[in-house]
Amino acid sequence: MQLKLVIFDVDGTLVDSQGLIIEAMNLAFEGEGLAAPSRADTLSIVGLSLDVAMFKLLPEADAKLRERLVEGYKHGYMLRRAETGVAQSSPFFAGARDVLQRLHAYDDVLLGVATGKSRRGLDKLIEGHGLEGLFVTTQVADDHPSKPHPSMIATALAETGVEARDAVMIGDTSYDMDMAAAAGVAGIGVGWGYHETSALSAARHVVENFAALEGALAQVLEISS
């Protein structure tokens, strides 16, 4: 049996955490006496590792200030998530859970994650949504260079033993699609996330809902929809 690997980004792809992300970023900047980034600017960096994200948002700042902003963001994120709970602060997009469960039921399909989240953040999300045992490989920002470096996907392929031609990366940002291209795997961009679809030029397909995603997977990996 030839195994296939479907790798998902998380924020903006599986769950809609933009409210939590924006609030945490605002708290971090305000804690340093700085004007908070615009909503568009904050959403533009979702998917990047936090150190890279802060550099992109505030390139003129010194390294120590950016480090404090990273810590402030983490603190604000954890605080707000604890207050509201995972299901409310990072709800699934419509159809996401159902598609995950259907894909998981195939004997020849493995599921993975490649996210800019920390290990702690991903573990909390998996626990909060009851997704334990669903993903066989989980790649996080703690262990890799920031997207779009291909390290996350390369490691996921190595851990599962799946060839690049039998894998796909699903995500909502240009970082996800550029990472997929750099790793030599097909990229499927989603239109409901945080980057405009016009930015997903490296994607093999761009879909607008989870029903269409299953159809695209059927074409790319010959997974029956």
Coordinates of N, CA and C in Angstrom, one line a residue:
M1 N 0.8 -1.2 0.0 CA 0.0 0.0 0.0 C 0.9 1.2 0.0
Q2 N 0.6 2.2 -0.9 CA 1.4 3.4 -1.1 C 0.8 4.5 -0.2
L3 N 1.5 4.9 0.8 CA 0.9 5.8 1.8 C 1.0 7.3 1.2
K4 N 0.0 8.0 1.6 CA -0.1 9.4 1.2 C -0.1 10.3 2.5
L5 N 0.5 11.5 2.4 CA 0.6 12.4 3.5 C -0.1 13.7 3.2
V6 N -1.1 14.1 4.0 CA -1.8 15.4 3.9 C -1.4 16.2 5.1
I7 N -0.6 17.3 4.8 CA -0.1 18.2 5.9 C -1.0 19.4 5.9
F8 N -1.4 19.8 7.1 CA -2.2 21.0 7.3 C -1.5 22.1 8.0
D9 N -1.6 23.3 7.6 CA -1.4 24.5 8.4 C -2.5 24.5 9.4
V10 N -2.4 25.3 10.4 CA -3.4 25.4 11.5 C -4.2 26.7 11.4
D11 N -3.6 27.8 11.9 CA -4.3 29.1 12.0 C -4.6 29.6 10.6
G12 N -5.9 29.9 10.4 CA -6.3 30.4 9.1 C -6.6 29.3 8.1
T13 N -6.3 28.0 8.4 CA -6.6 26.9 7.6 C -7.6 25.9 8.2
L14 N -7.3 25.4 9.4 CA -8.2 24.6 10.2 C -9.0 25.4 11.2
V15 N -8.4 26.3 11.8 CA -9.1 27.1 12.8 C -9.0 28.6 12.6
D16 N -10.0 29.3 13.0 CA -10.0 30.8 12.8 C -9.7 31.4 14.2
S17 N -8.4 31.7 14.3 CA -7.9 32.2 15.6 C -7.5 33.7 15.4
Q18 N -8.0 34.4 14.4 CA -7.6 35.7 14.1 C -7.9 36.7 15.3
G19 N -9.0 36.6 15.9 CA -9.4 37.4 17.0 C -8.3 37.3 18.2
L20 N -8.0 36.1 18.5 CA -7.0 35.9 19.5 C -5.6 36.4 19.1
I21 N -5.2 36.2 17.9 CA -3.9 36.6 17.4 C -3.8 38.1 17.5
I22 N -4.9 38.8 17.0 CA -4.8 40.3 16.9 C -4.8 40.8 18.3
E23 N -5.6 40.3 19.2 CA -5.7 40.8 20.6 C -4.3 40.6 21.3
A24 N -3.7 39.4 21.1 CA -2.4 39.2 21.7 C -1.3 40.1 21.2
M25 N -1.4 40.4 19.9 CA -0.4 41.3 19.3 C -0.6 42.7 19.8
N26 N -1.8 43.1 19.9 CA -2.1 44.4 20.4 C -1.6 44.6 21.9
L27 N -1.8 43.6 22.7 CA -1.4 43.6 24.1 C 0.1 43.7 24.1
A28 N 0.8 42.9 23.3 CA 2.3 43.0 23.3 C 2.8 44.3 22.9
F29 N 2.3 45.0 21.9 CA 2.8 46.3 21.5 C 2.4 47.4 22.5
E30 N 1.2 47.3 23.0 CA 0.7 48.3 24.0 C 1.6 48.2 25.3
G31 N 2.0 47.0 25.6 CA 2.8 46.7 26.8 C 4.1 47.4 26.7
E32 N 4.6 47.7 25.5 CA 5.9 48.4 25.2 C 5.7 49.8 24.9
G33 N 4.4 50.3 25.0 CA 4.1 51.7 24.7 C 4.2 52.0 23.2
L34 N 3.9 51.0 22.4 CA 3.9 51.2 21.0 C 2.5 51.1 20.4
A35 N 2.3 51.8 19.3 CA 1.0 51.7 18.6 C 0.9 50.3 18.0
A36 N -0.2 49.7 18.2 CA -0.4 48.3 17.7 C -0.5 48.3 16.2
P37 N 0.0 47.2 15.6 CA -0.1 47.1 14.1 C -1.5 47.0 13.7
S38 N -1.8 47.4 12.4 CA -3.1 47.2 11.9 C -3.5 45.8 11.8
R39 N -4.8 45.5 11.7 CA -5.3 44.2 11.6 C -4.7 43.5 10.4
A40 N -4.6 44.2 9.3 CA -4.0 43.6 8.0 C -2.6 43.3 8.2
D41 N -1.8 44.1 8.9 CA -0.4 43.8 9.1 C -0.2 42.6 10.0
T42 N -1.0 42.5 11.1 CA -0.9 41.4 12.0 C -1.3 40.1 11.2
L43 N -2.3 40.1 10.5 CA -2.7 38.9 9.8 C -1.7 38.5 8.7
S44 N -1.0 39.5 8.2 CA 0.0 39.2 7.1 C 1.2 38.3 7.6
I45 N 1.4 38.3 9.0 CA 2.5 37.6 9.5 C 2.1 36.2 10.1
V46 N 0.8 35.9 10.1 CA 0.4 34.7 10.7 C 1.0 33.5 9.9
G47 N 1.6 32.6 10.6 CA 2.3 31.5 9.9 C 3.8 31.5 10.1
L48 N 4.3 32.8 10.2 CA 5.8 32.9 10.5 C 6.1 32.6 11.9
S49 N 7.3 32.2 12.2 CA 7.8 32.1 13.6 C 7.8 33.5 14.2
L50 N 7.6 33.5 15.5 CA 7.3 34.8 16.1 C 8.5 35.8 16.0
D51 N 9.8 35.3 16.0 CA 10.9 36.2 15.9 C 10.9 36.8 14.5
V52 N 10.6 36.0 13.5 CA 10.6 36.6 12.1 C 9.4 37.5 12.0
A53 N 8.3 37.1 12.6 CA 7.1 38.0 12.5 C 7.3 39.4 13.1
M54 N 8.0 39.4 14.2 CA 8.2 40.7 14.9 C 9.2 41.5 14.1
F55 N 10.2 40.9 13.5 CA 11.1 41.6 12.6 C 10.4 42.2 11.4
K56 N 9.4 41.5 10.9 CA 8.7 42.0 9.7 C 7.8 43.2 10.1
L57 N 7.2 43.1 11.3 CA 6.3 44.1 11.8 C 7.1 45.4 12.2
L58 N 8.3 45.2 12.8 CA 9.0 46.3 13.4 C 10.5 46.1 13.1
P59 N 10.9 46.3 11.8 CA 12.3 46.0 11.4 C 13.3 47.0 12.0
E60 N 12.8 48.2 12.4 CA 13.7 49.2 12.9 C 14.0 49.0 14.4
A61 N 13.3 48.1 15.1 CA 13.5 47.9 16.5 C 14.7 47.1 16.8
D62 N 15.3 47.3 17.9 CA 16.5 46.4 18.3 C 16.0 45.0 18.7
A63 N 17.0 44.1 18.8 CA 16.7 42.7 19.0 C 16.0 42.5 20.4
K64 N 16.5 43.3 21.4 CA 15.9 43.1 22.7 C 14.4 43.5 22.8
L65 N 14.1 44.6 22.1 CA 12.7 45.0 22.0 C 11.8 43.9 21.3
R66 N 12.3 43.4 20.2 CA 11.6 42.4 19.5 C 11.4 41.1 20.4
E67 N 12.4 40.8 21.2 CA 12.3 39.7 22.1 C 11.3 39.9 23.1
R68 N 11.2 41.1 23.7 CA 10.1 41.4 24.6 C 8.7 41.4 24.0
L69 N 8.7 41.8 22.8 CA 7.4 41.7 22.1 C 6.9 40.3 21.9
V70 N 7.9 39.4 21.5 CA 7.6 38.0 21.4 C 7.0 37.4 22.7
E71 N 7.7 37.8 23.8 CA 7.3 37.3 25.1 C 5.9 37.9 25.5
G72 N 5.7 39.2 25.2 CA 4.5 39.8 25.5 C 3.3 39.2 24.7
Y73 N 3.6 38.8 23.4 CA 2.6 38.2 22.6 C 2.2 36.8 23.2
K74 N 3.2 36.0 23.5 CA 3.0 34.7 24.1 C 2.1 34.8 25.4
H75 N 2.5 35.8 26.2 CA 1.8 35.9 27.5 C 0.3 36.3 27.2
G76 N 0.1 37.3 26.3 CA -1.2 37.7 26.0 C -2.1 36.6 25.4
Y77 N -1.4 35.8 24.5 CA -2.1 34.8 23.8 C -2.6 33.7 24.8
M78 N -1.7 33.3 25.7 CA -2.0 32.3 26.7 C -3.1 32.8 27.7
L79 N -3.0 34.0 28.0 CA -4.0 34.6 29.0 C -5.4 34.6 28.4
R80 N -5.5 35.1 27.2 CA -6.8 35.2 26.5 C -7.4 33.8 26.2
R81 N -6.5 32.9 25.8 CA -6.9 31.5 25.5 C -7.5 30.8 26.8
A82 N -6.8 31.1 27.9 CA -7.2 30.5 29.2 C -8.6 31.1 29.6
E83 N -8.8 32.3 29.3 CA -10.0 33.0 29.7 C -11.2 32.5 28.9
T84 N -11.0 32.3 27.6 CA -12.1 32.0 26.7 C -12.2 30.5 26.3
G85 N -11.1 29.7 26.4 CA -11.1 28.3 26.0 C -10.8 28.2 24.6
V86 N -10.2 27.1 24.2 CA -9.7 26.8 22.9 C -10.9 26.8 21.8
A87 N -12.0 26.2 22.2 CA -13.1 26.0 21.2 C -13.6 27.4 20.8
Q88 N -13.6 28.3 21.7 CA -14.2 29.7 21.4 C -13.1 30.6 20.8
S89 N -11.9 30.5 21.3 CA -10.9 31.4 20.8 C -10.3 31.0 19.5
S90 N -10.3 29.7 19.2 CA -9.8 29.1 17.9 C -10.8 28.1 17.3
P91 N -12.0 28.6 16.9 CA -13.0 27.6 16.4 C -12.6 27.1 15.1
F92 N -13.1 25.8 14.8 CA -12.9 25.3 13.5 C -13.6 26.1 12.4
F93 N -13.0 26.2 11.2 CA -13.8 26.6 10.1 C -14.8 25.6 9.7
A94 N -15.9 26.0 9.1 CA -17.0 25.1 8.7 C -16.5 24.0 7.9
G95 N -16.7 22.8 8.3 CA -16.4 21.6 7.5 C -15.0 21.0 7.9
A96 N -14.2 21.7 8.6 CA -12.8 21.3 8.9 C -12.8 20.0 9.7
R97 N -13.5 19.9 10.8 CA -13.4 18.7 11.6 C -13.9 17.4 10.8
D98 N -15.0 17.6 10.0 CA -15.6 16.5 9.2 C -14.5 16.0 8.2
V99 N -13.9 16.9 7.5 CA -12.9 16.5 6.5 C -11.7 15.8 7.2
L100 N -11.3 16.3 8.3 CA -10.2 15.6 9.0 C -10.6 14.2 9.4
Q101 N -11.8 14.0 9.9 CA -12.2 12.7 10.3 C -12.4 11.7 9.1
R102 N -12.8 12.3 8.0 CA -13.0 11.4 6.8 C -11.6 11.0 6.2
L103 N -10.7 11.9 6.2 CA -9.3 11.6 5.7 C -8.7 10.6 6.6
H104 N -8.9 10.8 7.9 CA -8.2 9.9 8.9 C -8.7 8.5 8.8
A105 N -9.9 8.3 8.2 CA -10.5 7.0 8.1 C -9.9 6.1 7.0
Y106 N -9.2 6.8 6.0 CA -8.5 6.0 5.0 C -7.3 5.3 5.5
D107 N -7.2 4.1 5.1 CA -6.0 3.3 5.5 C -4.7 3.8 4.9
D108 N -4.7 4.4 3.8 CA -3.5 4.8 3.1 C -3.2 6.3 3.2
V109 N -4.0 7.0 4.1 CA -3.8 8.5 4.2 C -3.3 8.7 5.6
L110 N -2.1 9.5 5.7 CA -1.6 9.9 7.0 C -1.8 11.4 7.1
L111 N -2.1 12.0 8.3 CA -2.3 13.4 8.5 C -1.2 14.0 9.3
G112 N -0.8 15.2 8.9 CA 0.3 15.9 9.6 C -0.1 17.4 9.8
V113 N 0.8 18.0 10.5 CA 0.6 19.5 10.8 C 2.0 20.1 10.6
A114 N 2.0 21.3 9.9 CA 3.2 22.1 9.8 C 2.7 23.6 10.2
T115 N 3.1 24.1 11.3 CA 2.5 25.3 11.8 C 3.6 26.2 12.4
G116 N 3.3 27.5 12.4 CA 4.1 28.5 13.1 C 3.9 28.5 14.6
K117 N 3.0 27.7 15.1 CA 2.7 27.6 16.5 C 3.9 27.0 17.2
S118 N 4.0 27.2 18.5 CA 4.9 26.5 19.4 C 4.4 25.1 19.6
R119 N 5.2 24.2 20.2 CA 4.7 22.9 20.6 C 3.6 23.0 21.6
R120 N 3.9 23.9 22.6 CA 2.9 24.0 23.7 C 1.5 24.5 23.1
G121 N 1.6 25.5 22.2 CA 0.4 26.0 21.6 C -0.4 25.0 20.8
L122 N 0.4 24.2 20.0 CA -0.3 23.1 19.2 C -0.9 22.1 20.1
D123 N -0.2 21.7 21.1 CA -0.7 20.6 22.0 C -2.0 21.1 22.7
K124 N -2.0 22.4 23.1 CA -3.2 22.9 23.7 C -4.4 22.9 22.7
L125 N -4.1 23.2 21.5 CA -5.2 23.3 20.5 C -5.7 21.9 20.2
I126 N -4.8 20.9 20.1 CA -5.2 19.5 19.8 C -6.0 19.0 21.0
E127 N -5.6 19.3 22.2 CA -6.3 18.9 23.4 C -7.7 19.5 23.5
G128 N -7.7 20.8 23.2 CA -9.0 21.6 23.3 C -10.0 21.2 22.3
H129 N -9.6 20.7 21.2 CA -10.5 20.2 20.2 C -10.7 18.7 20.1
G130 N -10.0 18.0 21.0 CA -10.1 16.6 21.0 C -9.6 15.9 19.8
L131 N -8.4 16.3 19.3 CA -7.8 15.8 18.1 C -6.7 14.8 18.4
E132 N -6.6 14.3 19.6 CA -5.5 13.4 20.0 C -5.5 12.2 19.1
G133 N -4.3 11.8 18.6 CA -4.2 10.6 17.8 C -4.5 10.8 16.3
L134 N -4.9 12.0 15.9 CA -5.3 12.2 14.5 C -4.1 12.5 13.6
F135 N -3.1 13.2 14.1 CA -1.9 13.6 13.3 C -0.7 12.7 13.7
V136 N -0.1 12.1 12.7 CA 1.1 11.2 12.9 C 2.4 12.0 12.9
T137 N 2.4 13.2 12.4 CA 3.6 14.0 12.4 C 3.1 15.5 12.7
T138 N 3.8 16.2 13.6 CA 3.4 17.5 13.9 C 4.7 18.4 14.0
Q139 N 4.8 19.3 13.1 CA 6.0 20.1 13.0 C 5.7 21.5 13.4
V140 N 6.5 22.1 14.3 CA 6.2 23.4 15.0 C 7.4 24.3 14.9
A141 N 7.1 25.6 15.2 CA 8.2 26.6 15.1 C 9.3 26.4 16.0
D142 N 9.1 25.7 17.1 CA 10.2 25.4 18.1 C 11.4 24.7 17.4
D143 N 11.1 23.9 16.4 CA 12.1 22.9 15.9 C 12.6 23.2 14.5
H144 N 12.2 24.3 13.9 CA 12.5 24.5 12.5 C 12.8 26.0 12.3
P145 N 13.5 26.3 11.2 CA 13.5 27.7 10.6 C 12.0 28.1 10.3
S146 N 11.8 29.3 10.2 CA 10.4 29.8 9.9 C 10.0 29.4 8.5
K147 N 8.7 29.2 8.3 CA 8.2 29.1 6.9 C 8.7 30.4 6.2
P148 N 9.0 30.3 4.9 CA 8.7 29.2 3.9 C 9.9 28.2 3.8
H149 N 10.8 28.2 4.7 CA 11.9 27.2 4.7 C 11.2 25.8 4.6
P150 N 11.7 24.9 3.8 CA 11.1 23.6 3.7 C 11.3 22.6 4.8
S151 N 12.0 23.0 5.8 CA 12.4 22.0 6.9 C 11.2 21.3 7.5
M152 N 10.1 21.9 7.8 CA 9.0 21.3 8.4 C 8.5 20.1 7.5
I153 N 8.3 20.4 6.2 CA 7.8 19.4 5.3 C 8.8 18.3 5.1
A154 N 10.1 18.6 5.0 CA 11.1 17.6 4.8 C 11.1 16.6 6.0
T155 N 11.0 17.2 7.2 CA 11.0 16.4 8.4 C 9.7 15.5 8.5
A156 N 8.6 16.0 8.1 CA 7.3 15.3 8.1 C 7.5 14.1 7.1
L157 N 8.1 14.3 5.9 CA 8.3 13.2 5.0 C 9.2 12.2 5.5
A158 N 10.3 12.6 6.2 CA 11.2 11.7 6.8 C 10.6 10.8 7.9
E159 N 9.8 11.5 8.7 CA 9.1 10.8 9.8 C 8.1 9.7 9.4
T160 N 7.4 10.0 8.3 CA 6.4 9.1 7.8 C 6.8 8.2 6.7
G161 N 8.0 8.4 6.1 CA 8.5 7.6 5.0 C 7.7 7.8 3.7
V162 N 7.0 8.9 3.6 CA 6.2 9.2 2.4 C 7.1 10.0 1.4
E163 N 7.0 9.7 0.1 CA 7.7 10.4 -0.9 C 7.0 11.7 -1.2
A164 N 7.8 12.7 -1.6 CA 7.3 14.1 -1.8 C 6.2 14.0 -2.8
R165 N 6.3 13.2 -3.8 CA 5.2 13.1 -4.9 C 3.9 12.6 -4.3
D166 N 3.9 12.0 -3.1 CA 2.7 11.5 -2.5 C 2.2 12.3 -1.4
A167 N 2.7 13.6 -1.3 CA 2.3 14.4 -0.2 C 1.8 15.7 -0.7
V168 N 1.0 16.4 0.2 CA 0.4 17.7 -0.2 C 0.4 18.6 1.1
M169 N 0.6 19.8 0.9 CA 0.6 20.8 1.9 C -0.7 21.7 1.7
I170 N -1.5 21.9 2.8 CA -2.7 22.7 2.7 C -2.5 23.9 3.6
G171 N -2.7 25.1 3.1 CA -2.5 26.3 3.9 C -3.2 27.5 3.3
D172 N -3.2 28.5 4.1 CA -3.9 29.8 3.6 C -2.9 30.9 3.3
T173 N -1.6 30.7 3.5 CA -0.7 31.8 3.3 C 0.3 31.5 2.2
S174 N 0.9 32.6 1.7 CA 2.0 32.4 0.7 C 3.2 31.6 1.3
Y175 N 3.4 31.8 2.6 CA 4.4 31.1 3.3 C 4.2 29.5 3.2
D176 N 3.0 29.1 3.3 CA 2.7 27.7 3.2 C 2.9 27.2 1.8
M177 N 2.5 27.9 0.8 CA 2.6 27.5 -0.6 C 4.0 27.6 -1.1
D178 N 4.8 28.6 -0.6 CA 6.2 28.7 -1.0 C 7.0 27.6 -0.3
M179 N 6.6 27.2 0.9 CA 7.3 26.1 1.6 C 7.0 24.8 0.9
A180 N 5.8 24.6 0.5 CA 5.5 23.4 -0.3 C 6.3 23.3 -1.6
A181 N 6.4 24.4 -2.3 CA 7.2 24.4 -3.5 C 8.6 24.1 -3.3
A182 N 9.2 24.7 -2.2 CA 10.6 24.5 -1.9 C 10.8 23.0 -1.5
A183 N 9.8 22.4 -0.9 CA 10.0 21.0 -0.5 C 9.7 20.0 -1.6
G184 N 9.2 20.5 -2.7 CA 8.8 19.6 -3.8 C 7.5 18.8 -3.7
V185 N 6.6 19.4 -2.9 CA 5.3 18.8 -2.7 C 4.2 19.7 -3.3
A186 N 3.1 19.1 -3.6 CA 2.0 19.9 -4.1 C 1.4 20.8 -3.0
G187 N 1.0 22.0 -3.4 CA 0.4 22.9 -2.4 C -1.0 23.2 -2.8
I188 N -1.9 23.1 -1.8 CA -3.3 23.5 -2.1 C -3.6 24.7 -1.2
G189 N -3.9 25.8 -1.8 CA -4.2 27.0 -1.0 C -5.7 27.1 -0.7
V190 N -6.0 27.7 0.4 CA -7.4 27.9 0.8 C -7.8 29.3 0.8
G191 N -9.0 29.6 0.4 CA -9.4 31.0 0.2 C -10.1 31.6 1.4
W192 N -10.2 30.9 2.5 CA -10.9 31.4 3.7 C -10.0 31.9 4.8
G193 N -8.7 32.0 4.5 CA -7.7 32.3 5.5 C -7.3 33.7 5.5
Y194 N -6.0 34.0 5.8 CA -5.5 35.3 6.2 C -4.7 36.0 5.1
H195 N -4.4 35.3 4.0 CA -3.8 35.9 2.9 C -4.7 35.9 1.7
E196 N -4.7 37.0 0.9 CA -5.5 37.0 -0.3 C -5.1 35.8 -1.2
T197 N -6.1 35.3 -2.0 CA -5.8 34.2 -2.8 C -4.8 34.6 -3.9
S198 N -4.7 35.9 -4.3 CA -3.7 36.3 -5.3 C -2.3 36.1 -4.8
A199 N -2.1 36.0 -3.5 CA -0.8 35.7 -3.0 C -0.3 34.3 -3.0
L200 N -1.3 33.4 -3.4 CA -1.0 31.9 -3.3 C -0.6 31.4 -4.7
S201 N 0.3 32.1 -5.3 CA 0.7 31.8 -6.7 C 1.4 30.5 -6.8
A202 N 2.1 30.0 -5.7 CA 2.8 28.8 -5.8 C 1.9 27.6 -5.6
A203 N 0.6 27.8 -5.4 CA -0.3 26.7 -5.1 C -0.7 26.0 -6.4
R204 N -0.8 24.7 -6.4 CA -1.3 23.9 -7.5 C -2.8 24.1 -7.7
H205 N -3.5 24.2 -6.6 CA -5.0 24.5 -6.6 C -5.3 25.5 -5.5
V206 N -6.3 26.3 -5.7 CA -6.8 27.2 -4.6 C -8.3 26.8 -4.5
V207 N -8.8 26.5 -3.3 CA -10.1 26.1 -3.1 C -10.8 27.1 -2.1
E208 N -12.2 27.2 -2.2 CA -12.9 28.1 -1.4 C -13.7 27.5 -0.3
N209 N -13.7 26.2 -0.1 CA -14.4 25.6 1.0 C -13.9 24.2 1.1
F210 N -14.3 23.5 2.3 CA -13.7 22.2 2.5 C -14.2 21.1 1.6
A211 N -15.4 21.3 1.1 CA -15.9 20.3 0.1 C -15.1 20.4 -1.2
A212 N -14.7 21.6 -1.6 CA -13.8 21.7 -2.7 C -12.4 21.2 -2.4
L213 N -12.0 21.3 -1.2 CA -10.7 20.7 -0.8 C -10.6 19.2 -1.0
E214 N -11.6 18.5 -0.7 CA -11.7 17.1 -0.9 C -11.6 16.8 -2.4
G215 N -12.2 17.6 -3.2 CA -12.1 17.3 -4.7 C -10.7 17.6 -5.2
A216 N -10.0 18.6 -4.6 CA -8.7 18.9 -5.1 C -7.7 17.8 -4.6
L217 N -7.9 17.3 -3.4 CA -7.1 16.2 -2.9 C -7.3 14.9 -3.8
A218 N -8.5 14.7 -4.3 CA -8.8 13.6 -5.2 C -8.0 13.7 -6.5
Q219 N -7.8 14.9 -6.9 CA -7.0 15.1 -8.1 C -5.5 15.0 -7.9
V220 N -5.0 15.6 -6.8 CA -3.6 15.6 -6.5 C -3.0 14.3 -6.1
L221 N -3.7 13.6 -5.1 CA -3.2 12.4 -4.5 C -4.1 11.2 -4.8
E222 N -5.1 11.4 -5.6 CA -6.0 10.3 -5.9 C -6.7 9.7 -4.7
I223 N -7.0 10.7 -3.8 CA -7.8 10.3 -2.6 C -9.3 10.5 -3.0
S224 N -10.1 9.5 -2.8 CA -11.5 9.5 -3.2 C -12.2 10.5 -2.3
S225 N -13.0 11.4 -3.0 CA -13.7 12.4 -2.2 C -15.1 11.9 -1.8

